């Protein structure tokens, strides 16, 4: 799903995201199989904590993107011309 087929810039963002997701799932599966019963440290990752972490990370990213957008607007307003 490339946006611009004229330039060969490598892998599209969506494909890269899918590849990282699959790689992360495979690594988690391999760690789970290798560790077996010795996985008490994964007990701290409850569904509630993971979902709260996703929400908090999303809020921080949204606030950061809003800050960048406002800064860009201010920079464009100060440019002559």
Coordinates of N, CA and C in Angstrom, one line a residue:
X1 N 0.8 -1.2 0.0 CA 0.0 0.0 0.0 C 0.9 1.2 0.0
X2 N 1.6 1.4 -1.0 CA 2.5 2.6 -1.1 C 1.6 3.8 -1.6
X3 N 2.0 4.9 -1.0 CA 1.2 6.1 -1.4 C 1.8 6.7 -2.7
X4 N 3.1 6.6 -3.0 CA 3.7 7.1 -4.1 C 4.5 6.0 -4.8
X5 N 4.0 5.5 -5.9 CA 4.7 4.4 -6.6 C 5.9 4.9 -7.4
X6 N 6.1 6.2 -7.6 CA 7.2 6.7 -8.3 C 8.6 6.5 -7.6
X7 N 8.6 6.7 -6.3 CA 9.8 6.5 -5.5 C 9.8 5.2 -4.9
X8 N 11.0 4.6 -4.9 CA 11.2 3.3 -4.2 C 11.8 3.5 -2.8
X9 N 10.9 3.8 -1.8 CA 11.4 4.2 -0.5 C 11.4 3.0 0.4
X10 N 11.2 1.8 -0.1 CA 11.3 0.6 0.8 C 9.9 0.1 1.2
X11 N 9.8 -0.4 2.4 CA 8.6 -1.0 2.9 C 7.6 0.0 3.3
X12 N 6.3 -0.2 3.1 CA 5.3 0.8 3.5 C 5.1 0.6 5.0
X13 N 4.6 1.7 5.6 CA 4.4 1.7 7.1 C 3.5 0.6 7.6
X14 N 2.4 0.3 6.9 CA 1.5 -0.7 7.3 C 2.1 -2.1 7.3
X15 N 2.9 -2.4 6.3 CA 3.6 -3.7 6.2 C 4.6 -3.8 7.3
X16 N 5.3 -2.7 7.6 CA 6.3 -2.7 8.6 C 5.7 -2.9 10.0
X17 N 4.5 -2.3 10.2 CA 3.8 -2.5 11.5 C 3.4 -3.9 11.7
X18 N 2.9 -4.5 10.6 CA 2.4 -5.9 10.7 C 3.6 -6.8 10.9
X19 N 4.7 -6.6 10.3 CA 5.9 -7.4 10.5 C 6.4 -7.3 11.9
X20 N 6.5 -6.1 12.5 CA 6.9 -6.0 13.9 C 5.9 -6.7 14.8
X21 N 4.6 -6.6 14.6 CA 3.6 -7.2 15.4 C 3.8 -8.8 15.4
X22 N 4.0 -9.3 14.2 CA 4.2 -10.8 14.1 C 5.5 -11.2 14.7
X23 N 6.6 -10.4 14.5 CA 7.8 -10.7 15.2 C 7.7 -10.7 16.7
X24 N 7.0 -9.7 17.2 CA 6.8 -9.6 18.7 C 6.0 -10.7 19.2
X25 N 5.0 -11.2 18.5 CA 4.2 -12.3 18.9 C 5.0 -13.6 18.9
X26 N 5.9 -13.7 17.9 CA 6.7 -14.9 17.8 C 7.8 -14.9 19.0
X27 N 8.3 -13.8 19.3 CA 9.3 -13.7 20.4 C 8.6 -14.0 21.7
X28 N 7.4 -13.5 21.9 CA 6.7 -13.8 23.1 C 6.4 -15.3 23.2
X29 N 6.0 -15.9 22.1 CA 5.7 -17.3 22.1 C 7.0 -18.1 22.4
X30 N 8.1 -17.7 21.8 CA 9.4 -18.4 22.1 C 9.8 -18.3 23.5
X31 N 9.7 -17.1 24.1 CA 10.0 -16.9 25.5 C 9.1 -17.8 26.4
X32 N 7.8 -17.8 26.1 CA 6.9 -18.6 26.8 C 7.2 -20.1 26.8
X33 N 7.5 -20.6 25.6 CA 7.8 -22.0 25.5 C 9.2 -22.3 26.2
X34 N 10.1 -21.4 26.1 CA 11.4 -21.7 26.7 C 11.4 -21.6 28.2
X35 N 10.6 -20.7 28.7 CA 10.6 -20.5 30.2 C 9.7 -21.5 30.9
X36 N 8.6 -21.8 30.3 CA 7.7 -22.8 30.9 C 7.2 -22.4 32.2
X37 N 7.4 -23.1 33.2 CA 6.9 -22.8 34.6 C 7.6 -21.6 35.2
X38 N 8.7 -21.2 34.7 CA 9.5 -20.1 35.4 C 9.1 -18.7 34.9
X39 N 7.8 -18.5 34.7 CA 7.3 -17.2 34.1 C 6.5 -16.4 35.1
X40 N 7.0 -16.4 36.3 CA 6.2 -15.6 37.3 C 6.3 -14.1 37.0
X41 N 7.4 -13.6 36.3 CA 7.5 -12.2 36.1 C 6.4 -11.7 35.1
X42 N 5.9 -12.6 34.3 CA 4.8 -12.2 33.4 C 3.5 -12.0 34.1
X43 N 3.4 -12.5 35.4 CA 2.2 -12.3 36.1 C 1.8 -10.9 36.4
X44 N 2.8 -10.0 36.3 CA 2.5 -8.6 36.6 C 1.8 -7.9 35.4
X45 N 1.8 -8.6 34.2 CA 1.1 -8.0 33.0 C -0.3 -8.5 32.9
X46 N -1.2 -8.0 33.7 CA -2.6 -8.3 33.7 C -3.3 -7.6 32.5
X47 N -4.4 -8.1 32.0 CA -5.1 -7.3 31.0 C -5.5 -5.9 31.4
X48 N -5.8 -5.7 32.6 CA -6.1 -4.3 33.1 C -4.9 -3.4 33.0
X49 N -3.8 -3.9 33.4 CA -2.6 -3.1 33.4 C -2.1 -2.8 32.0
X50 N -2.2 -3.8 31.1 CA -1.8 -3.6 29.7 C -2.7 -2.6 29.1
X51 N -4.1 -2.7 29.3 CA -5.0 -1.7 28.7 C -4.8 -0.3 29.2
X52 N -4.5 -0.2 30.5 CA -4.2 1.1 31.1 C -2.9 1.7 30.5
X53 N -1.9 0.8 30.3 CA -0.7 1.3 29.7 C -0.9 1.8 28.3
X54 N -1.7 1.1 27.6 CA -2.0 1.5 26.2 C -2.7 2.8 26.2
X55 N -3.7 3.0 27.1 CA -4.4 4.3 27.1 C -3.5 5.4 27.6
X56 N -2.7 5.2 28.6 CA -1.7 6.2 29.0 C -0.7 6.6 27.9
X57 N -0.2 5.6 27.2 CA 0.7 5.8 26.1 C 0.1 6.6 25.0
X58 N -1.2 6.3 24.7 CA -1.9 7.0 23.7 C -2.2 8.4 24.1
X59 N -2.5 8.7 25.3 CA -2.7 10.0 25.8 C -1.4 10.9 25.7
X60 N -0.3 10.3 26.1 CA 1.0 11.0 26.0 C 1.3 11.3 24.5
X61 N 1.1 10.3 23.6 CA 1.4 10.5 22.2 C 0.5 11.5 21.6
X62 N -0.7 11.5 22.0 CA -1.7 12.5 21.5 C -1.3 13.9 22.0
X63 N -0.9 14.1 23.2 CA -0.5 15.3 23.8 C 0.8 15.8 23.1
X64 N 1.7 14.9 22.8 CA 2.9 15.3 22.1 C 2.7 15.7 20.7
X65 N 1.8 15.0 20.0 CA 1.5 15.4 18.6 C 0.7 16.7 18.6
X66 N -0.1 17.0 19.6 CA -0.8 18.3 19.6 C 0.2 19.4 19.9
X67 N 1.1 19.1 20.8 CA 2.2 20.1 21.0 C 3.0 20.4 19.8
X68 N 3.4 19.4 19.0 CA 4.1 19.6 17.8 C 3.3 20.4 16.8
X69 N 2.0 20.1 16.7 CA 1.1 20.8 15.7 C 1.0 22.2 16.1
X70 N 0.8 22.5 17.4 CA 0.7 23.9 17.8 C 2.0 24.7 17.6
X71 N 3.2 24.0 17.8 CA 4.5 24.6 17.6 C 4.7 24.9 16.1
X72 N 4.2 24.0 15.2 CA 4.3 24.2 13.8 C 3.5 25.4 13.4
X73 N 2.2 25.5 13.9 CA 1.4 26.6 13.6 C 2.0 27.9 14.0
X74 N 2.6 28.0 15.2 CA 3.2 29.2 15.7 C 4.4 29.6 14.8
X75 N 5.2 28.6 14.4 CA 6.4 28.8 13.5 C 5.9 29.4 12.2
X76 N 4.8 28.8 11.6 CA 4.3 29.3 10.3 C 3.7 30.7 10.4
X77 N 3.2 31.0 11.6 CA 2.6 32.4 11.8 C 3.7 33.4 11.9
X78 N 4.8 33.0 12.4 CA 5.9 34.0 12.6 C 6.8 34.2 11.3
X79 N 6.6 33.3 10.3 CA 7.4 33.5 9.1 C 6.9 34.7 8.3
X80 N 7.9 35.4 7.7 CA 7.5 36.5 6.9 C 7.0 36.0 5.5
X81 N 6.0 36.8 5.0 CA 5.6 36.4 3.7 C 4.3 35.9 3.6

